[in-house]
Amino acid sequence: MSAILRSHAEQLFAQELEELQKQDSGKRPANWKLTPQSVVTYLVGGTLKNGMEITPKYIGNRRLMEIAVATLTTDRALLLYGLPGTAKSWVSEHLAAAISGDSTMIIQGTAGTSEEAIRYGWNYARLLSEGPSERALVETPVMRGMKDGKIVRIEELTRIGADVQDTLITILSEKTLPVPELNSEVQAVKGFNVIATANNRDKGVNDLSSALKRRFNTVILPVPDSMDEEIDIVKRRVESFEKVMELPAEKPALEEIRRIVTIFRELRSGVTLDGKTKIKVPSGTLSTAEAISVVNNGLSMAGYFGDGHLKAADLAAGILGAVIKDPVQDKIVWQEYLETVVKPRENWKDIYRACRDLV
């Protein structure tokens, strides 16, 4: 059997979840695998009584995770909102893994997501031969989550058409899913809830109706506050990727990660870290997720087409791909940044030359 490229959170961190469950003596909400306090510990990390270290899955404001977990203990659904690359999907997956032990009940929102993808569908061969019946019904993740009392995830909720979004209103308010064809309904078991993610920066975004907004408690996930926080996130995620992919390259020096994060933060904010120089901002978001991707791509270049040591030349193509989304406007922004900010910096000559040669 070939190795799995990416395991689900509940498989990847099974040992941590098991240990948390063993030492978890508080009151758990119905059908929760852990207490709310332990779910937060799983997310932000900590040390257990037996000395075991729980690795942080989310590096940032602990209070945001407490609010998110507290929401899921109520009858309100949770909406994780923020710019692309702020770990919305990552947090959603780990919340579902810690609470339900199952992060696989997921609907990917697109412009083509239909009402049937949220409510239920039909096996049309059986429907034609038997007519409407339980056997002909095709359950969606929402229906299974309601029956089993588990967390359901909806990715990119605002990409779904507004009329289809509103299918969720009855489910979230009444906690029932009517099946008029069978003259029946599915009533949600305790433990059922919905975590949705959304951002407002991409094209094709549909606003939520006021009725649907009222069914959600919104938690905004910000970009990392500090430089060190973002470097830590990139470092941890890159190490995880490198371990899974078994790249023939050494771990990147912290200084290389620091330079990538510096470039991304400066271009994102429109000012250098020392606050002395204003710079133009490119059209892309330059998220932490993209910084992780740049370092991962650099490691692959170093491992397979270099000497195994991550160098500026290995990173250059990834940086350009992240920054230059608009070939005209962003190219001008990047060239100005190279000449006015990167070129004068001490010990940045290698990255300046590598990026200049590619442009």
C-alpha positions as a printed Julia matrix, in Angstrom:
359×3 Matrix{Float64}:
   0.0    0.0     0.0
   1.43   3.34   -1.04
   2.03   6.01    1.6
  -0.78   8.51    2.13
   0.19  11.99    1.01
  -1.8   13.82    3.69
  -3.43  12.12    6.66
  -6.5   13.59    8.36
  -5.82  15.57   11.55
  -7.35  12.87   13.77
  -4.91  10.34   12.29
  -1.85  12.56   12.2
  -2.28  13.66   15.83
  -3.94  10.49   17.13
  -1.43  10.1    19.99
  -2.02  13.65   21.26
  -5.8   13.27   21.07
  -5.66   9.92   22.87
  -3.48  11.31   25.67
  -5.71  14.36   26.07
  -8.73  12.07   26.31
  -7.05   9.94   29.0
  -6.27  12.95   31.18
  -9.55  14.72   30.48
 -11.65  14.57   33.66
 -13.96  17.56   33.14
 -17.5   17.66   31.82
 -17.85  17.06   28.1
 -20.75  18.29   25.99
 -22.82  15.47   24.47
 -20.93  13.47   21.84
 -17.72  15.48   22.29
 -14.49  13.48   22.49
 -12.83  16.11   24.7
 -13.85  18.87   27.09
 -13.83  22.4    25.65
 -10.7   23.21   27.7
  -8.84  20.24   26.22
  -9.94  21.15   22.7
  -8.33  24.58   23.19
  -5.17  22.95   24.58
  -5.04  20.71   21.5
  -5.31  23.78   19.27
  -2.87  26.16   20.97
  -0.54  23.6    22.55
   0.57  22.97   26.13
   2.14  20.49   28.53
   0.03  17.72   30.09
   0.35  16.49   33.67
   2.43  13.51   32.53
   4.89  15.86   30.77
   3.69  15.18   27.23
   3.95  18.19   24.93
   0.92  19.05   22.81
   2.1   20.81   19.65
   0.31  24.07   18.75
  -1.89  23.8    15.66
  -2.82  27.49   15.79
  -0.24  30.1    16.74
  -2.0   33.28   17.7
  -4.52  34.7    20.15
  -5.7   31.93   22.51
  -8.89  33.87   23.22
 -10.02  33.48   19.6
  -9.83  29.7    19.94
 -11.73  29.83   23.25
 -14.49  31.87   21.59
 -14.64  29.43   18.65
 -14.88  26.38   20.92
 -17.42  28.03   23.22
 -19.6   28.83   20.19
 -19.69  25.16   19.22
 -21.07  24.22   22.64
 -24.15  26.36   21.91
 -26.82  26.2    19.22
 -24.96  28.79   17.09
 -22.84  27.68   14.16
 -19.28  28.99   13.75
 -18.02  31.11   10.85
 -14.24  31.44   10.56
 -13.65  34.6     8.57
 -10.49  36.25    7.32
  -8.07  36.86    4.5
  -6.9   33.91    2.39
  -4.1   32.0     4.09
  -5.02  32.82    7.7
  -5.46  29.13    8.68
  -9.28  29.05    8.5
  -9.44  25.57    6.95
  -6.6   24.34    9.18
  -8.4   25.48   12.35
 -11.72  24.08   11.07
 -10.18  20.66   10.47
  -8.52  20.5    13.89
 -11.67  21.65   15.68
 -13.67  18.86   14.04
 -10.92  16.3    14.78
 -10.74  17.25   18.48
 -14.49  17.53   19.04
 -15.91  14.72   16.89
 -12.84  12.61   16.19
 -13.78  12.98   12.52
 -12.8   15.89   10.25
 -14.02  14.26    7.03
 -17.62  15.5     7.03
 -16.93  18.34    4.64
 -18.64  20.22    1.82
 -16.42  22.22   -0.52
 -18.23  25.38   -1.52
 -18.07  26.41   -5.18
 -20.25  28.35   -7.61
 -21.57  24.95   -8.73
 -22.5   23.65   -5.26
 -26.17  22.68   -5.42
 -28.91  22.4    -2.81
 -28.64  18.61   -3.06
 -24.99  18.76   -1.93
 -26.13  20.31    1.36
 -29.49  18.62    2.03
 -29.6   15.19    0.34
 -29.59  13.59   -3.1
 -31.05  10.54   -4.78
 -29.75   7.34   -6.3
 -31.69   7.8    -9.52
 -31.5    4.13  -10.58
 -33.24   3.12   -7.33
 -35.54   6.12   -7.45
 -36.83   5.03  -10.86
 -37.21   1.36   -9.9
 -38.52   1.73   -6.33
 -39.78   5.29   -6.1
 -38.81   7.58   -3.18
 -37.47   5.44   -0.34
 -34.82   5.41    2.4
 -32.68   3.13    0.21
 -32.81   5.58   -2.69
 -31.76   8.52   -0.51
 -28.12   9.67   -0.77
 -26.95  11.23    2.47
 -24.79  14.36    2.48
 -22.19  15.18    5.15
 -24.78  17.52    6.74
 -27.35  14.73    7.03
 -24.78  12.28    8.44
 -23.51  14.88   10.9
 -27.05  15.53   12.13
 -27.71  11.8    12.6
 -24.38  11.08   14.32
 -24.08  14.27   16.38
 -20.83  15.4    14.74
 -19.25  18.57   13.41
 -19.81  19.33    9.72
 -17.4   21.59    7.83
 -18.37  23.88    4.94
 -15.38  25.35    3.12
 -15.68  28.68    1.3
 -19.33  29.3     2.22
 -19.43  32.61    0.35
 -18.55  30.9    -2.93
 -21.89  29.08   -2.82
 -24.83  30.86   -4.48
 -27.0   32.9    -2.09
 -30.13  30.8    -2.75
 -28.23  27.59   -1.95
 -26.63  29.14    1.16
 -30.09  29.78    2.56
 -30.75  26.04    2.53
 -28.82  26.07    5.81
 -31.24  28.39    7.61
 -33.76  25.7     8.65
 -30.97  23.28    9.5
 -29.21  25.78   11.76
 -32.28  27.32   13.38
 -34.67  24.36   13.71
 -31.97  21.67   13.83
 -34.1   19.6    11.45
 -33.77  18.58    7.83
 -37.19  18.0     6.21
 -37.47  15.2     3.61
 -40.86  15.99    2.06
 -40.6   13.2    -0.54
 -40.7   10.65    2.32
 -42.97  12.74    4.54
 -40.27  12.65    7.22
 -37.43  14.65    8.68
 -33.98  14.18   10.21
 -33.58  15.73   13.65
 -30.09  16.68   14.75
 -28.51  14.67   17.56
 -26.66  16.57   20.31
 -23.1   17.31   19.24
 -24.08  18.36   15.72
 -22.9   21.76   14.59
 -21.45  23.51   11.55
 -18.09  25.21   11.04
 -17.96  27.34    7.89
 -15.04  29.27    6.45
 -15.19  32.38    4.25
 -13.05  35.21    2.94
 -13.87  38.47    1.22
 -10.81  38.94   -0.98
 -11.28  36.42   -3.79
 -13.46  36.91   -6.85
 -16.83  35.13   -6.99
 -17.82  35.92   -3.41
 -21.53  35.94   -2.48
 -22.63  37.88    0.59
 -24.49  35.96    3.28
 -28.12  36.92    3.82
 -28.89  38.66    7.12
 -31.01  35.64    8.12
 -28.07  33.28    7.65
 -25.58  35.63    9.33
 -27.71  35.54   12.47
 -27.26  31.76   12.66
 -23.49  32.09   12.83
 -21.11  33.45   15.42
 -18.23  34.98   13.44
 -14.6   34.67   14.55
 -12.18  36.7    12.45
  -8.77  35.06   12.09
  -6.18  37.81   11.54
  -2.79  37.65    9.88
  -0.07  36.88   12.48
   0.52  39.87   14.79
   4.27  39.71   15.09
   7.22  38.79   12.92
   8.34  36.06   15.33
   4.84  34.56   15.4
   4.71  34.3    11.61
   8.24  32.86   11.43
   7.25  30.2    13.99
   4.17  29.26   11.94
   6.19  28.96    8.72
   8.95  26.97   10.45
   6.56  24.45   12.0
   4.53  23.9     8.83
   7.65  23.56    6.67
   9.15  20.98    9.06
   5.89  19.02    8.93
   5.88  19.12    5.11
   9.52  18.11    4.87
   8.9   15.11    7.13
   5.93  13.86    5.08
   7.51  14.45    1.66
  10.94  13.1     2.72
  12.79  15.73    0.71
  16.54  15.2     0.23
  17.32  18.62    1.67
  18.45  19.93    5.03
  16.08  21.92    7.23
  16.07  25.55    6.12
  18.14  27.96    8.15
  15.95  30.2    10.28
  17.5   33.2     8.55
  16.08  32.15    5.17
  12.59  31.85    6.64
  13.05  35.25    8.3
  13.92  36.87    4.95
  10.85  35.4     3.22
   8.55  36.49    6.04
  10.16  39.96    6.04
   9.5   40.37    2.29
   5.89  39.21    2.63
   5.11  41.39    5.66
   6.62  44.5     4.1
   4.82  44.08    0.78
   1.59  43.25    2.62
   1.71  46.34    4.82
   3.18  48.8     2.3
   6.02  49.88    4.58
   9.42  48.49    5.59
   9.83  46.92    9.03
  11.7   49.93   10.37
   8.8   52.17    9.23
  11.12  54.46    7.26
  10.23  53.58    3.67
   6.77  53.38    2.12
   6.39  50.86   -0.7
   3.7   49.91   -3.19
   1.49  46.92   -2.4
   1.0   44.11   -4.97
  -2.44  42.77   -5.92
  -2.06  39.41   -4.13
  -2.62  38.7    -0.44
   0.9   37.37    0.31
  -0.45  35.22    3.12
   1.44  33.07    5.6
   0.26  30.02    3.63
   2.0   31.4     0.53
   5.2   32.0     2.53
   5.09  28.34    3.59
   4.63  27.32   -0.04
   7.63  29.41   -1.14
   9.91  27.75    1.42
   8.58  24.27    0.58
   9.19  24.87   -3.12
  12.68  26.15   -2.33
  13.45  22.98   -0.35
  12.35  20.87   -3.29
  14.6   22.88   -5.63
  17.53  22.56   -3.23
  16.98  18.85   -2.7
  16.51  17.75   -6.29
  18.3   20.43   -8.33
  20.84  21.79   -5.85
  23.23  20.61   -3.16
  20.58  20.08   -0.47
  21.21  23.44    1.21
  18.46  26.04    0.77
  19.86  29.1    -0.99
  18.46  32.37   -2.33
  18.43  31.0    -5.89
  16.14  28.16   -4.76
  13.68  30.63   -3.26
  13.64  33.26   -5.99
  11.17  31.61   -8.38
   8.72  30.92   -5.56
   8.89  34.53   -4.36
   8.2   35.87   -7.85
   5.29  33.46   -8.31
   3.75  34.63   -5.04
   4.26  38.36   -5.6
   3.62  38.79   -9.33
  -0.02  37.86   -9.91
  -0.64  40.73  -12.33
   2.21  40.57  -14.89
   2.17  44.34  -15.5
   1.23  46.07  -12.24
   2.87  43.63   -9.81
   6.07  43.41  -11.84
   6.58  47.17  -11.43
   5.86  46.94   -7.68
   8.35  44.08   -7.3
  11.13  45.75   -9.29
  10.8   48.94   -7.22
  10.92  46.92   -4.0
  14.01  45.04   -5.2
  15.92  48.21   -6.05
  14.87  50.43   -3.13
  14.6   47.91   -0.26
  16.33  44.59   -1.03
  19.44  45.87   -2.84
  20.74  48.19   -0.05
  20.33  45.6     2.7
  23.37  44.03    4.29
  23.66  40.28    3.56
  20.75  40.38    1.06
  22.92  40.61   -2.09
  22.35  36.93   -2.94
  18.57  37.2    -2.88
  18.7   40.49   -4.78
  20.81  38.96   -7.59
  18.73  35.76   -7.77
  15.43  37.68   -8.03
  16.8   40.35  -10.38
  18.09  37.71  -12.82
  14.68  36.04  -12.97
  12.8   39.3   -13.55
